[in-house]
Short mmCIF file of C-alpha atoms in Angstrom, two decimals:
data_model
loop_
_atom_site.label_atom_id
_atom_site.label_comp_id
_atom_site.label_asym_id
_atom_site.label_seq_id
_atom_site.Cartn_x
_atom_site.Cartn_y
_atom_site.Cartn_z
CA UNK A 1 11.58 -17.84 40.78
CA UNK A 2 9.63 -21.05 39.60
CA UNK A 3 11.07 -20.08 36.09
CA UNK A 4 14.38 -19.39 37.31
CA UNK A 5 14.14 -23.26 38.61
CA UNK A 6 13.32 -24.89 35.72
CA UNK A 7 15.42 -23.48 33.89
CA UNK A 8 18.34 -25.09 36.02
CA UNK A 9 16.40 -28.52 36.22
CA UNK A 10 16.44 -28.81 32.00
CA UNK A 11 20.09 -27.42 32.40
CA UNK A 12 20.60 -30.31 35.15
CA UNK A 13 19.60 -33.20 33.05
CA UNK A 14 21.11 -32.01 30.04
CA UNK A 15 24.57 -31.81 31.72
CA UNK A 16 23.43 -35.10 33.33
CA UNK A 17 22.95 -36.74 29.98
CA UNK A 18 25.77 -35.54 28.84
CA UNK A 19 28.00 -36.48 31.27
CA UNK A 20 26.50 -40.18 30.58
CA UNK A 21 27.96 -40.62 27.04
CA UNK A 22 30.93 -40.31 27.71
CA UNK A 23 33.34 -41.65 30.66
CA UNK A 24 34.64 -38.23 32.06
CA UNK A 25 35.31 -36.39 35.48
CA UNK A 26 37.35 -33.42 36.93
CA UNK A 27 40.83 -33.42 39.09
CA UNK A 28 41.70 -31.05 41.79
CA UNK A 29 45.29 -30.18 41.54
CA UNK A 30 47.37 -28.16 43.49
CA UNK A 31 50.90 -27.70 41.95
CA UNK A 32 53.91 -25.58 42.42
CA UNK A 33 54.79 -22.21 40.81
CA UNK A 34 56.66 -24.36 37.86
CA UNK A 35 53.32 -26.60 37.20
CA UNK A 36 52.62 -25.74 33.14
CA UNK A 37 48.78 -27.17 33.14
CA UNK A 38 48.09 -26.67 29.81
CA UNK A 39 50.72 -28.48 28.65
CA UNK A 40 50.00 -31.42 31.18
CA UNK A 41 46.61 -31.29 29.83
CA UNK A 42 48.48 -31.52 26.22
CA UNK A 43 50.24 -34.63 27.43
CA UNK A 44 47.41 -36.33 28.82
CA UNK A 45 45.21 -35.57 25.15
CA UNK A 46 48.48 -37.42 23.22
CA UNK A 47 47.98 -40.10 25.67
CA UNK A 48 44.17 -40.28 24.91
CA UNK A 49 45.04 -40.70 21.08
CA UNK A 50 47.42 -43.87 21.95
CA UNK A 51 44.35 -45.53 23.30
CA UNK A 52 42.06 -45.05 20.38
CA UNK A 53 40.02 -42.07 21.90
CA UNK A 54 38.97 -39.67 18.97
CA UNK A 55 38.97 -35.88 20.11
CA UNK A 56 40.14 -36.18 23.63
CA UNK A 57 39.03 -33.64 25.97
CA UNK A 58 41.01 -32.61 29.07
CA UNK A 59 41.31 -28.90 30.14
CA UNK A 60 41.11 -26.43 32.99
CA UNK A 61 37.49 -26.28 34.10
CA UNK A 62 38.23 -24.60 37.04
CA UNK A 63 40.50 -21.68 38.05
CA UNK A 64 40.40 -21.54 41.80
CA UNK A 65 43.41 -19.79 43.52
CA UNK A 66 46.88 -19.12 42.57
CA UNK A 67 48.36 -22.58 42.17
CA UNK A 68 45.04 -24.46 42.29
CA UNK A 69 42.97 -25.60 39.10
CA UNK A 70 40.65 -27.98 38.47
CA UNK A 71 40.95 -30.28 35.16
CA UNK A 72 38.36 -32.37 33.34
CA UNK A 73 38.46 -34.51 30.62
CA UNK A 74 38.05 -38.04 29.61
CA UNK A 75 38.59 -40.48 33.00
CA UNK A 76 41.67 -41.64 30.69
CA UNK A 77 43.56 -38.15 30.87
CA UNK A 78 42.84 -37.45 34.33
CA UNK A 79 44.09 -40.89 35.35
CA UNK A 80 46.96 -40.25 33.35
CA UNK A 81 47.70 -36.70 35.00
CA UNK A 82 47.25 -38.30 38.47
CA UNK A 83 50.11 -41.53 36.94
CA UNK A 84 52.11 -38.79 36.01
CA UNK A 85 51.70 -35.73 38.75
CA UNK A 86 55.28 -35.47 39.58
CA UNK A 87 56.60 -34.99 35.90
CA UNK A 88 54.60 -31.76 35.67
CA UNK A 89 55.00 -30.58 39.23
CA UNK A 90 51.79 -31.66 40.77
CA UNK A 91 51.86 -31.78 44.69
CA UNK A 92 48.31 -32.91 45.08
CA UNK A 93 45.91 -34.52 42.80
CA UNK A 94 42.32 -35.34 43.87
CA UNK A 95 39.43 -36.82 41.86
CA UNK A 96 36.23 -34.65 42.76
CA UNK A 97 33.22 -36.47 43.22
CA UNK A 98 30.95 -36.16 40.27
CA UNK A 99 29.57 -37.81 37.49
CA UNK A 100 31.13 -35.69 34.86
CA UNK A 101 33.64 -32.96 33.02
CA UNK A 102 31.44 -30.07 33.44
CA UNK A 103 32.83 -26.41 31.74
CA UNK A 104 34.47 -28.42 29.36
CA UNK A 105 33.18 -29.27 25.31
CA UNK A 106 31.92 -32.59 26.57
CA UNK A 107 29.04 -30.37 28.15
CA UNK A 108 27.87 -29.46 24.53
CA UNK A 109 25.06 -31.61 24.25
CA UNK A 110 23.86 -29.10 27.42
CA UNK A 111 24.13 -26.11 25.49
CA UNK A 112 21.01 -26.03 23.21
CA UNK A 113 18.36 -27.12 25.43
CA UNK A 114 19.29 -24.13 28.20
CA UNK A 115 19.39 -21.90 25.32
CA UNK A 116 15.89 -22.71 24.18
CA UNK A 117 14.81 -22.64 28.23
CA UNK A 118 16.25 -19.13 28.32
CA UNK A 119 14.56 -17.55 25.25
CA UNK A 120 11.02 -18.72 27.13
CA UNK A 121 11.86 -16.28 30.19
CA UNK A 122 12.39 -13.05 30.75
CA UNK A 123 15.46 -11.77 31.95
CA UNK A 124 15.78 -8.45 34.09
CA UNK A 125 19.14 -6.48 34.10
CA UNK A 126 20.37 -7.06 38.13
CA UNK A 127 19.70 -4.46 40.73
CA UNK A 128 22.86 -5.13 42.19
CA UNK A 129 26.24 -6.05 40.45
CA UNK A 130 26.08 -9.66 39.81
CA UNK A 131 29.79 -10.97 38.25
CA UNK A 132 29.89 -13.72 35.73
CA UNK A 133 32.18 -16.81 35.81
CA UNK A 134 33.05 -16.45 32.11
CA UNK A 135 34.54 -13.51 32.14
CA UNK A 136 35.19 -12.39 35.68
CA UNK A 137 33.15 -9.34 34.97
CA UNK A 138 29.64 -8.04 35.61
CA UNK A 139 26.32 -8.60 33.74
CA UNK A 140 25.84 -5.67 31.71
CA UNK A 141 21.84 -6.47 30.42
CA UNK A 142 19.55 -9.07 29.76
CA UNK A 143 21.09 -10.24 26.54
CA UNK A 144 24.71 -10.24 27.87
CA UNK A 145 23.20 -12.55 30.97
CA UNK A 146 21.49 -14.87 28.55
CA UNK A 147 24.56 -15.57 26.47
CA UNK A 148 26.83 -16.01 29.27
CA UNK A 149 24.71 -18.41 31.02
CA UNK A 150 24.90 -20.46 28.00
CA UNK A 151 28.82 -20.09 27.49
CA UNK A 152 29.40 -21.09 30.90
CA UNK A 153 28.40 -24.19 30.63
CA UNK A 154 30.79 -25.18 28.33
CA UNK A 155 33.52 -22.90 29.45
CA UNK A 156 35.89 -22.54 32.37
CA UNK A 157 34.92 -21.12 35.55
CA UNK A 158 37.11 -17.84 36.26
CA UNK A 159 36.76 -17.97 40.21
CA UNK A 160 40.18 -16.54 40.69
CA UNK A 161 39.51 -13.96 38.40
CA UNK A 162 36.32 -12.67 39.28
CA UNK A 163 37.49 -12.16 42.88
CA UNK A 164 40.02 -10.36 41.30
CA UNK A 165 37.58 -8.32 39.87
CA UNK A 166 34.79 -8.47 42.31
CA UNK A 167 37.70 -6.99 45.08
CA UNK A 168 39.78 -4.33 42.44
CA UNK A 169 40.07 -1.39 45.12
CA UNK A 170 41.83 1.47 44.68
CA UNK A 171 44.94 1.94 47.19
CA UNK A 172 43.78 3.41 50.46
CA UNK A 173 39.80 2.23 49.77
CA UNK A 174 38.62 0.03 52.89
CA UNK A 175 37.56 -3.48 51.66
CA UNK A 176 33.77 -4.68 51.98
CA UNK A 177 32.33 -7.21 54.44
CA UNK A 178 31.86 -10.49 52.68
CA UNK A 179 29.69 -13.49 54.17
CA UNK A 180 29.85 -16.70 53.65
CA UNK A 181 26.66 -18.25 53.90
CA UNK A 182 25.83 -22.18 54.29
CA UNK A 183 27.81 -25.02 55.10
CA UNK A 184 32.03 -25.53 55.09
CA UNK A 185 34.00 -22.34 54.55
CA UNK A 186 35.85 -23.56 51.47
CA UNK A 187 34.99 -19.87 49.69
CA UNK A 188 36.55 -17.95 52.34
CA UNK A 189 39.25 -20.29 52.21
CA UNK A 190 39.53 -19.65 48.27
CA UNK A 191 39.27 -15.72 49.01
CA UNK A 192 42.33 -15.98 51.72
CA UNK A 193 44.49 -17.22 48.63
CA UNK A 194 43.24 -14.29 46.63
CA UNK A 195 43.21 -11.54 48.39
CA UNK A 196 44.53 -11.29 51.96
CA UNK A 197 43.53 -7.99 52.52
CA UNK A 198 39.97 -8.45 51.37
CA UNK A 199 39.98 -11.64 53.94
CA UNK A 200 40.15 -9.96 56.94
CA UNK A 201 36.50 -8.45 55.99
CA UNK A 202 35.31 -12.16 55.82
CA UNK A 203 33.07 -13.40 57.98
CA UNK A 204 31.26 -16.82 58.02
CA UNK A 205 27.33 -17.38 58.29
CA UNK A 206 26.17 -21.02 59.27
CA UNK A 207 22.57 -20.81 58.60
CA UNK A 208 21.67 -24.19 60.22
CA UNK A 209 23.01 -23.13 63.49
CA UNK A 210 20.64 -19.67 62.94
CA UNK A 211 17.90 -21.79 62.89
CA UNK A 212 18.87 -23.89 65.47
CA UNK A 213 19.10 -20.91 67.82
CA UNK A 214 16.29 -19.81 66.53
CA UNK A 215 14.33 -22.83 67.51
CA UNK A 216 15.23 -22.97 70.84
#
């Protein structure tokens, strides 16, 4: 476990450092069913180029629900998305809160320093069926986990996807229960978009209010 946390502290500060040399961040969007992100994301790199800015980054990060992404890129592009939401069918546009475009190639400065951590621990194949982000499927060995966690931080996160995956029933099967535990209920929300079905299994766990009770 103390491994397991120093290997996200080094991967921490690397993203950290990273996100330092360059002026970057990531946009929520919501759009409508005609919203073409990619090519928004297309625009916004041309734009970058007019300024001056030499290999402009902005992509999807972030696939969270149909009709939801997240985009990150140079502050530039996103500013230039957010300018220019209605032109590509954007109904919402919402600057997140952090310091920089993480899953995107700015993060490569991150990449080598995990990847060294990683080699210096030893990595057990999952005794239950743990999903990656990358791909939207599950961990198949120790190997496959150790070169995933190093892809993801440069690559986008498949949320949408791996519920997709993590809820694939066949027709007829009874969905499982899923918990949410911690603060907010933003996943649940997330899984509602996804799968409706699976949803009505959801239930919500607020831990501090366990211990509260417990407490007293």
């Amino acid at each position: 476990f103390s491994l397991a946390l120093y290997a996200v502290k080094v991967r921490a500060e690397a993203m950290q450092k990273a996100s330092e040399a360059v002026p970057s961040g990531m946009l929520s969007v919501i759009g409508r069913r005609e919203a073409n992100y990619k090519f928004a994301c297309l625009e916004a790199r041309k734009h970058c180029e007019s300024l001056g800015i030499e290999n402009p980054i902005c992509e999807i990060s972030n696939y969270l629900f149909p009709d939801s992404r997240v985009i990150a890129g140079h502050l530039q592009a996103l500013e230039f998305l957010q300018k220019n939401a209605r032109k590509y069918y954007f109904t919402r546009t919402s600057m997140l809160p952090v310091s920089g475009a993480f899953h995107t190639r700015l993060m490569e400065p991150a990449v080598e320093p995990l990847a060294e951590v990683l080699k210096s621990i030893e990595i057990q194949k999952p005794l239950v069926c743990v999903y990656s982000n990358v791909d939207g499927k599950k961990y198949m060995h120790a190997k496959h986990i150790e070169k995933l966690l190093v892809k993801q931080v440069v690559s986008p996160v498949l949320w949408e996807q791996t519920m997709h995956s993590v809820y694939e029933r066949k027709q007829g099967t009874e969905f499982p229960y899923t918990y949410e535990v911690g603060p907010g209920k933003q996943l649940g929300a997330v899984l509602k978009k996804c799968n409706l079905k699976a949803w009505k299994q959801y239930n919500h766990v607020d831990a501090l209010e366990d211990e509260e009770a417990a407490e007293t």
